[in-house]
C-alpha positions as protocol buffer text, in pm:
chain_id: "A"
residue {
  index: 1
  type: MET
  ca { x: 2044 y: 168 z: -7269 }
}
residue {
  index: 2
  type: PRO
  ca { x: 2041 y: 432 z: -7002 }
}
residue {
  index: 3
  type: GLN
  ca { x: 2223 y: 741 z: -7107 }
}
residue {
  index: 4
  type: ASP
  ca { x: 2305 y: 841 z: -6744 }
}
residue {
  index: 5
  type: GLN
  ca { x: 2496 y: 510 z: -6678 }
}
residue {
  index: 6
  type: PRO
  ca { x: 2571 y: 360 z: -7016 }
}
residue {
  index: 7
  type: VAL
  ca { x: 2895 y: 168 z: -6915 }
}
residue {
  index: 8
  type: THR
  ca { x: 2734 y: 28 z: -6587 }
}
residue {
  index: 9
  type: ALA
  ca { x: 2435 y: -92 z: -6794 }
}
residue {
  index: 10
  type: ILE
  ca { x: 2665 y: -271 z: -7045 }
}
residue {
  index: 11
  type: VAL
  ca { x: 2858 y: -448 z: -6758 }
}
residue {
  index: 12
  type: ASP
  ca { x: 2535 y: -543 z: -6594 }
}
residue {
  index: 13
  type: THR
  ca { x: 2415 y: -707 z: -6926 }
}
residue {
  index: 14
  type: ILE
  ca { x: 2746 y: -903 z: -6965 }
}
residue {
  index: 15
  type: GLU
  ca { x: 2721 y: -1013 z: -6609 }
}
residue {
  index: 16
  type: THR
  ca { x: 2362 y: -1134 z: -6662 }
}
residue {
  index: 17
  type: ALA
  ca { x: 2460 y: -1320 z: -6969 }
}
residue {
  index: 18
  type: VAL
  ca { x: 2739 y: -1513 z: -6805 }
}
residue {
  index: 19
  type: ALA
  ca { x: 2521 y: -1643 z: -6529 }
}
residue {
  index: 20
  type: ASP
  ca { x: 2439 y: -1978 z: -6725 }
}
residue {
  index: 21
  type: GLY
  ca { x: 2796 y: -2067 z: -6814 }
}
residue {
  index: 22
  type: PRO
  ca { x: 3041 y: -2019 z: -7101 }
}
residue {
  index: 23
  type: ILE
  ca { x: 2934 y: -1727 z: -7318 }
}
residue {
  index: 24
  type: ALA
  ca { x: 2971 y: -1669 z: -7689 }
}
residue {
  index: 25
  type: ALA
  ca { x: 2947 y: -1345 z: -7883 }
}
residue {
  index: 26
  type: ARG
  ca { x: 2605 y: -1454 z: -8006 }
}
residue {
  index: 27
  type: ASP
  ca { x: 2484 y: -1468 z: -7651 }
}
residue {
  index: 28
  type: LEU
  ca { x: 2609 y: -1111 z: -7578 }
}
residue {
  index: 29
  type: MET
  ca { x: 2443 y: -988 z: -7887 }
}
residue {
  index: 30
  type: ALA
  ca { x: 2123 y: -1161 z: -7797 }
}
residue {
  index: 31
  type: ALA
  ca { x: 2145 y: -1001 z: -7447 }
}
residue {
  index: 32
  type: PHE
  ca { x: 2160 y: -653 z: -7607 }
}
residue {
  index: 33
  type: GLY
  ca { x: 1869 y: -727 z: -7831 }
}
residue {
  index: 34
  type: HIS
  ca { x: 1828 y: -469 z: -8096 }
}
residue {
  index: 35
  type: ALA
  ca { x: 2054 y: -227 z: -7923 }
}
residue {
  index: 36
  type: ALA
  ca { x: 2209 y: 50 z: -8138 }
}
residue {
  index: 37
  type: LEU
  ca { x: 2567 y: 10 z: -8260 }
}
residue {
  index: 38
  type: ALA
  ca { x: 2741 y: 209 z: -7988 }
}
residue {
  index: 39
  type: PRO
  ca { x: 2675 y: -15 z: -7678 }
}
residue {
  index: 40
  type: THR
  ca { x: 2762 y: -318 z: -7897 }
}
residue {
  index: 41
  type: LEU
  ca { x: 3073 y: -148 z: -8011 }
}
residue {
  index: 42
  type: ALA
  ca { x: 3156 y: -77 z: -7639 }
}
residue {
  index: 43
  type: VAL
  ca { x: 3144 y: -449 z: -7545 }
}
residue {
  index: 44
  type: PRO
  ca { x: 3458 y: -580 z: -7736 }
}
residue {
  index: 45
  type: ALA
  ca { x: 3645 y: -254 z: -7655 }
}
residue {
  index: 46
  type: LEU
  ca { x: 3559 y: -322 z: -7279 }
}
residue {
  index: 47
  type: LEU
  ca { x: 3682 y: -680 z: -7307 }
}
residue {
  index: 48
  type: ILE
  ca { x: 4017 y: -576 z: -7462 }
}
residue {
  index: 49
  type: VAL
  ca { x: 4067 y: -322 z: -7158 }
}
residue {
  index: 50
  type: SER
  ca { x: 3986 y: -612 z: -6918 }
}
residue {
  index: 51
  type: PRO
  ca { x: 4231 y: -879 z: -6805 }
}
residue {
  index: 52
  type: LEU
  ca { x: 4091 y: -1103 z: -7069 }
}
residue {
  index: 53
  type: SER
  ca { x: 4329 y: -929 z: -7319 }
}
residue {
  index: 54
  type: ALA
  ca { x: 4597 y: -1154 z: -7178 }
}
residue {
  index: 55
  type: ILE
  ca { x: 4439 y: -1464 z: -7367 }
}
residue {
  index: 56
  type: PRO
  ca { x: 4637 y: -1529 z: -7688 }
}
residue {
  index: 57
  type: LEU
  ca { x: 4464 y: -1384 z: -8002 }
}
residue {
  index: 58
  type: PHE
  ca { x: 4164 y: -1254 z: -7787 }
}
residue {
  index: 59
  type: SER
  ca { x: 4250 y: -903 z: -7872 }
}
residue {
  index: 60
  type: SER
  ca { x: 4273 y: -981 z: -8235 }
}
residue {
  index: 61
  type: PHE
  ca { x: 3923 y: -1141 z: -8225 }
}
residue {
  index: 62
  type: CYS
  ca { x: 3784 y: -834 z: -8040 }
}
residue {
  index: 63
  type: GLY
  ca { x: 3947 y: -611 z: -8287 }
}
residue {
  index: 64
  type: LEU
  ca { x: 3797 y: -781 z: -8577 }
}
residue {
  index: 65
  type: ALA
  ca { x: 3464 y: -746 z: -8404 }
}
residue {
  index: 66
  type: ILE
  ca { x: 3521 y: -375 z: -8348 }
}
residue {
  index: 67
  type: PHE
  ca { x: 3617 y: -334 z: -8704 }
}
residue {
  index: 68
  type: LEU
  ca { x: 3298 y: -495 z: -8848 }
}
residue {
  index: 69
  type: ILE
  ca { x: 3066 y: -318 z: -8602 }
}
residue {
  index: 70
  type: ALA
  ca { x: 3237 y: 16 z: -8652 }
}
residue {
  index: 71
  type: ILE
  ca { x: 3248 y: -3 z: -9033 }
}
residue {
  index: 72
  type: GLN
  ca { x: 2869 y: -72 z: -9031 }
}
residue {
  index: 73
  type: GLY
  ca { x: 2826 y: 222 z: -8825 }
}
residue {
  index: 74
  type: ALA
  ca { x: 3037 y: 443 z: -9064 }
}
residue {
  index: 75
  type: PHE
  ca { x: 2790 y: 338 z: -9339 }
}
residue {
  index: 76
  type: GLY
  ca { x: 2487 y: 423 z: -9134 }
}
residue {
  index: 77
  type: ARG
  ca { x: 2367 y: 67 z: -9045 }
}
residue {
  index: 78
  type: SER
  ca { x: 2164 y: 82 z: -8710 }
}
residue {
  index: 79
  type: HIS
  ca { x: 2191 y: -284 z: -8600 }
}
residue {
  index: 80
  type: PRO
  ca { x: 2519 y: -485 z: -8588 }
}
residue {
  index: 81
  type: TRP
  ca { x: 2608 y: -806 z: -8781 }
}
residue {
  index: 82
  type: LEU
  ca { x: 2898 y: -1039 z: -8718 }
}
residue {
  index: 83
  type: PRO
  ca { x: 2998 y: -1360 z: -8908 }
}
residue {
  index: 84
  type: GLY
  ca { x: 2927 y: -1697 z: -8752 }
}
residue {
  index: 85
  type: PHE
  ca { x: 3290 y: -1771 z: -8668 }
}
residue {
  index: 86
  type: LEU
  ca { x: 3302 y: -1461 z: -8442 }
}
residue {
  index: 87
  type: GLN
  ca { x: 2954 y: -1517 z: -8306 }
}
residue {
  index: 88
  type: ASN
  ca { x: 3046 y: -1868 z: -8198 }
}
residue {
  index: 89
  type: ARG
  ca { x: 3371 y: -1783 z: -8012 }
}
residue {
  index: 90
  type: THR
  ca { x: 3321 y: -1873 z: -7646 }
}
residue {
  index: 91
  type: VAL
  ca { x: 3499 y: -1752 z: -7333 }
}
residue {
  index: 92
  type: ALA
  ca { x: 3474 y: -1941 z: -6996 }
}
residue {
  index: 93
  type: ALA
  ca { x: 3222 y: -1793 z: -6759 }
}
residue {
  index: 94
  type: GLU
  ca { x: 3487 y: -1762 z: -6477 }
}
residue {
  index: 95
  type: ARG
  ca { x: 3708 y: -1569 z: -6691 }
}
residue {
  index: 96
  type: ILE
  ca { x: 3432 y: -1315 z: -6791 }
}
residue {
  index: 97
  type: SER
  ca { x: 3327 y: -1292 z: -6425 }
}
residue {
  index: 98
  type: ARG
  ca { x: 3678 y: -1196 z: -6311 }
}
residue {
  index: 99
  type: ALA
  ca { x: 3687 y: -932 z: -6583 }
}
residue {
  index: 100
  type: VAL
  ca { x: 3345 y: -800 z: -6493 }
}
residue {
  index: 101
  type: ALA
  ca { x: 3472 y: -738 z: -6144 }
}
residue {
  index: 102
  type: VAL
  ca { x: 3757 y: -515 z: -6272 }
}
residue {
  index: 103
  type: LEU
  ca { x: 3521 y: -341 z: -6527 }
}
residue {
  index: 104
  type: ARG
  ca { x: 3246 y: -260 z: -6269 }
}
residue {
  index: 105
  type: ARG
  ca { x: 3486 y: -34 z: -6091 }
}
residue {
  index: 106
  type: LEU
  ca { x: 3611 y: 127 z: -6418 }
}
residue {
  index: 107
  type: ALA
  ca { x: 3237 y: 160 z: -6525 }
}
residue {
  index: 108
  type: GLY
  ca { x: 3137 y: 355 z: -6219 }
}
residue {
  index: 109
  type: TRP
  ca { x: 3404 y: 616 z: -6261 }
}
residue {
  index: 110
  type: LEU
  ca { x: 3324 y: 653 z: -6640 }
}
residue {
  index: 111
  type: ASP
  ca { x: 2965 y: 698 z: -6585 }
}
residue {
  index: 112
  type: TRP
  ca { x: 3029 y: 945 z: -6309 }
}
residue {
  index: 113
  type: ALA
  ca { x: 3256 y: 1149 z: -6536 }
}
residue {
  index: 114
  type: THR
  ca { x: 3021 y: 1176 z: -6841 }
}
residue {
  index: 115
  type: ARG
  ca { x: 2820 y: 1488 z: -6917 }
}
residue {
  index: 116
  type: GLN
  ca { x: 2643 y: 1630 z: -7215 }
}
residue {
  index: 117
  type: ARG
  ca { x: 2917 y: 1840 z: -7348 }
}
residue {
  index: 118
  type: LEU
  ca { x: 3022 y: 1931 z: -7716 }
}
residue {
  index: 119
  type: SER
  ca { x: 2724 y: 1706 z: -7818 }
}
residue {
  index: 120
  type: PHE
  ca { x: 2765 y: 1830 z: -8183 }
}
residue {
  index: 121
  type: LEU
  ca { x: 3072 y: 1599 z: -8203 }
}
residue {
  index: 122
  type: VAL
  ca { x: 2854 y: 1287 z: -8133 }
}
residue {
  index: 123
  type: ARG
  ca { x: 2569 y: 1341 z: -8359 }
}
residue {
  index: 124
  type: ARG
  ca { x: 2554 y: 1259 z: -8729 }
}
residue {
  index: 125
  type: PRO
  ca { x: 2742 y: 1310 z: -8955 }
}
residue {
  index: 126
  type: MET
  ca { x: 3020 y: 1322 z: -8700 }
}
residue {
  index: 127
  type: THR
  ca { x: 2939 y: 971 z: -8548 }
}
residue {
  index: 128
  type: GLN
  ca { x: 2981 y: 828 z: -8882 }
}
residue {
  index: 129
  type: LEU
  ca { x: 3336 y: 977 z: -8894 }
}
residue {
  index: 130
  type: LEU
  ca { x: 3406 y: 863 z: -8537 }
}
residue {
  index: 131
  type: TYR
  ca { x: 3304 y: 495 z: -8631 }
}
residue {
  index: 132
  type: LEU
  ca { x: 3538 y: 501 z: -8932 }
}
residue {
  index: 133
  type: VAL
  ca { x: 3824 y: 610 z: -8703 }
}
residue {
  index: 134
  type: CYS
  ca { x: 3732 y: 324 z: -8475 }
}
residue {
  index: 135
  type: ALA
  ca { x: 3743 y: 88 z: -8765 }
}
residue {
  index: 136
  type: ALA
  ca { x: 4077 y: 210 z: -8872 }
}
residue {
  index: 137
  type: GLY
  ca { x: 4222 y: 174 z: -8522 }
}
residue {
  index: 138
  type: ALA
  ca { x: 4065 y: -195 z: -8498 }
}
residue {
  index: 139
  type: VAL
  ca { x: 4269 y: -275 z: -8810 }
}
residue {
  index: 140
  type: LEU
  ca { x: 4594 y: -229 z: -8619 }
}
residue {
  index: 141
  type: ILE
  ca { x: 4508 y: -451 z: -8324 }
}
residue {
  index: 142
  type: PRO
  ca { x: 4617 y: -791 z: -8486 }
}
residue {
  index: 143
  type: ALA
  ca { x: 4950 y: -648 z: -8599 }
}
residue {
  index: 144
  type: LEU
  ca { x: 5021 y: -471 z: -8272 }
}
residue {
  index: 145
  type: GLU
  ca { x: 4907 y: -751 z: -8021 }
}
residue {
  index: 146
  type: LEU
  ca { x: 5279 y: -810 z: -7934 }
}
residue {
  index: 147
  type: VAL
  ca { x: 5353 y: -437 z: -7880 }
}
residue {
  index: 148
  type: PRO
  ca { x: 5294 y: -369 z: -7511 }
}
residue {
  index: 149
  type: MET
  ca { x: 4980 y: -174 z: -7433 }
}
residue {
  index: 150
  type: SER
  ca { x: 4895 y: -105 z: -7791 }
}
residue {
  index: 151
  type: SER
  ca { x: 4584 y: -320 z: -7802 }
}
residue {
  index: 152
  type: THR
  ca { x: 4470 y: -212 z: -7470 }
}
residue {
  index: 153
  type: THR
  ca { x: 4525 y: 168 z: -7589 }
}
residue {
  index: 154
  type: ILE
  ca { x: 4318 y: 108 z: -7890 }
}
residue {
  index: 155
  type: GLY
  ca { x: 4043 y: -58 z: -7697 }
}
residue {
  index: 156
  type: ALA
  ca { x: 4036 y: 228 z: -7443 }
}
residue {
  index: 157
  type: GLY
  ca { x: 4012 y: 481 z: -7740 }
}
residue {
  index: 158
  type: VAL
  ca { x: 3721 y: 284 z: -7900 }
}
residue {
  index: 159
  type: LEU
  ca { x: 3550 y: 247 z: -7550 }
}
residue {
  index: 160
  type: LEU
  ca { x: 3566 y: 633 z: -7482 }
}
residue {
  index: 161
  type: ILE
  ca { x: 3429 y: 707 z: -7823 }
}
residue {
  index: 162
  type: ALA
  ca { x: 3153 y: 468 z: -7780 }
}
residue {
  index: 163
  type: ILE
  ca { x: 3066 y: 612 z: -7418 }
}
residue {
  index: 164
  type: GLY
  ca { x: 3073 y: 958 z: -7588 }
}
residue {
  index: 165
  type: ILE
  ca { x: 2824 y: 855 z: -7843 }
}
residue {
  index: 166
  type: LEU
  ca { x: 2605 y: 689 z: -7572 }
}
residue {
  index: 167
  type: ALA
  ca { x: 2614 y: 970 z: -7325 }
}
residue {
  index: 168
  type: ARG
  ca { x: 2631 y: 1263 z: -7586 }
}
residue {
  index: 169
  type: ASP
  ca { x: 2963 y: 1362 z: -7441 }
}
residue {
  index: 170
  type: GLY
  ca { x: 3195 y: 1509 z: -7719 }
}
residue {
  index: 171
  type: VAL
  ca { x: 3479 y: 1548 z: -7456 }
}
residue {
  index: 172
  type: PHE
  ca { x: 3501 y: 1157 z: -7422 }
}
residue {
  index: 173
  type: ALA
  ca { x: 3496 y: 1123 z: -7800 }
}
residue {
  index: 174
  type: VAL
  ca { x: 3795 y: 1364 z: -7820 }
}
residue {
  index: 175
  type: LEU
  ca { x: 3976 y: 1160 z: -7551 }
}
residue {
  index: 176
  type: GLY
  ca { x: 3902 y: 853 z: -7737 }
}
residue {
  index: 177
  type: LEU
  ca { x: 4059 y: 1002 z: -8053 }
}
residue {
  index: 178
  type: CYS
  ca { x: 4374 y: 1104 z: -7846 }
}
residue {
  index: 179
  type: PHE
  ca { x: 4413 y: 748 z: -7726 }
}
residue {
  index: 180
  type: LEU
  ca { x: 4393 y: 609 z: -8078 }
}
residue {
  index: 181
  type: GLY
  ca { x: 4649 y: 856 z: -8191 }
}
residue {
  index: 182
  type: LEU
  ca { x: 4871 y: 743 z: -7910 }
}
residue {
  index: 183
  type: ALA
  ca { x: 4836 y: 382 z: -7997 }
}
residue {
  index: 184
  type: ALA
  ca { x: 4931 y: 473 z: -8358 }
}
residue {
  index: 185
  type: ILE
  ca { x: 5283 y: 609 z: -8242 }
}
residue {
  index: 186
  type: LEU
  ca { x: 5343 y: 356 z: -7974 }
}
residue {
  index: 187
  type: PRO
  ca { x: 5510 y: 107 z: -8209 }
}
residue {
  index: 188
  type: TRP
  ca { x: 5739 y: 375 z: -8325 }
}
residue {
  index: 189
  type: LEU
  ca { x: 5829 y: 452 z: -7972 }
}
residue {
  index: 190
  type: VAL
  ca { x: 5899 y: 90 z: -7892 }
}
residue {
  index: 191
  type: VAL
  ca { x: 6106 y: 51 z: -8218 }
}
residue {
  index: 192
  type: SER
  ca { x: 6303 y: 372 z: -8135 }
}
residue {
  index: 193
  type: ARG
  ca { x: 6386 y: 259 z: -7783 }
}
residue {
  index: 194
  type: LEU
  ca { x: 6501 y: -87 z: -7899 }
}
residue {
  index: 195
  type: ALA
  ca { x: 6714 y: 71 z: -8164 }
}
residue {
  index: 196
  type: GLY
  ca { x: 6874 y: 303 z: -7917 }
}
residue {
  index: 197
  type: ALA
  ca { x: 6930 y: 10 z: -7677 }
}
residue {
  index: 198
  type: LEU
  ca { x: 7090 y: -190 z: -7946 }
}
residue {
  index: 199
  type: GLY
  ca { x: 7307 y: 94 z: -8077 }
}
């Protein structure tokens, strides 16, 4: 996985994998081969940020994948594993292709913006702590799927952290933590506004 264009490389891999029709999680994992955890973690995060998040329960399945991958990273596992029911979940190729078109524009900007900065934040043991935070954020996705922007914000946070680890850019990791913190308070903001409107 190239460190100078990590997000574009991930999008390229997804695009190649969908060339033959409907794609399952196991197809994506096979396409990445024995990649490290960070690019594999970035895939479901990217998909949550994409228009695919509008599919009912899609964000929840991606959130579960993020949790399982991230918790393995927190405990030092180098290669990800997912249970069969997640690996077998498929998405139509045309849906993925439309999402890839959106993601490619985002990927170019993200790759352009990365630098090797504050790299001590994206090396062990800090990476294990970052994976643990991603796992904690992913736990919230199923519960917050009906709260506007919550799942997308968590996905963006996890994506930024994964990019930070891939590109050795601690600034992106810090930004990712900020997004996850914002996602944690979004439900309270929504409830407060509803309470104010009803009051």
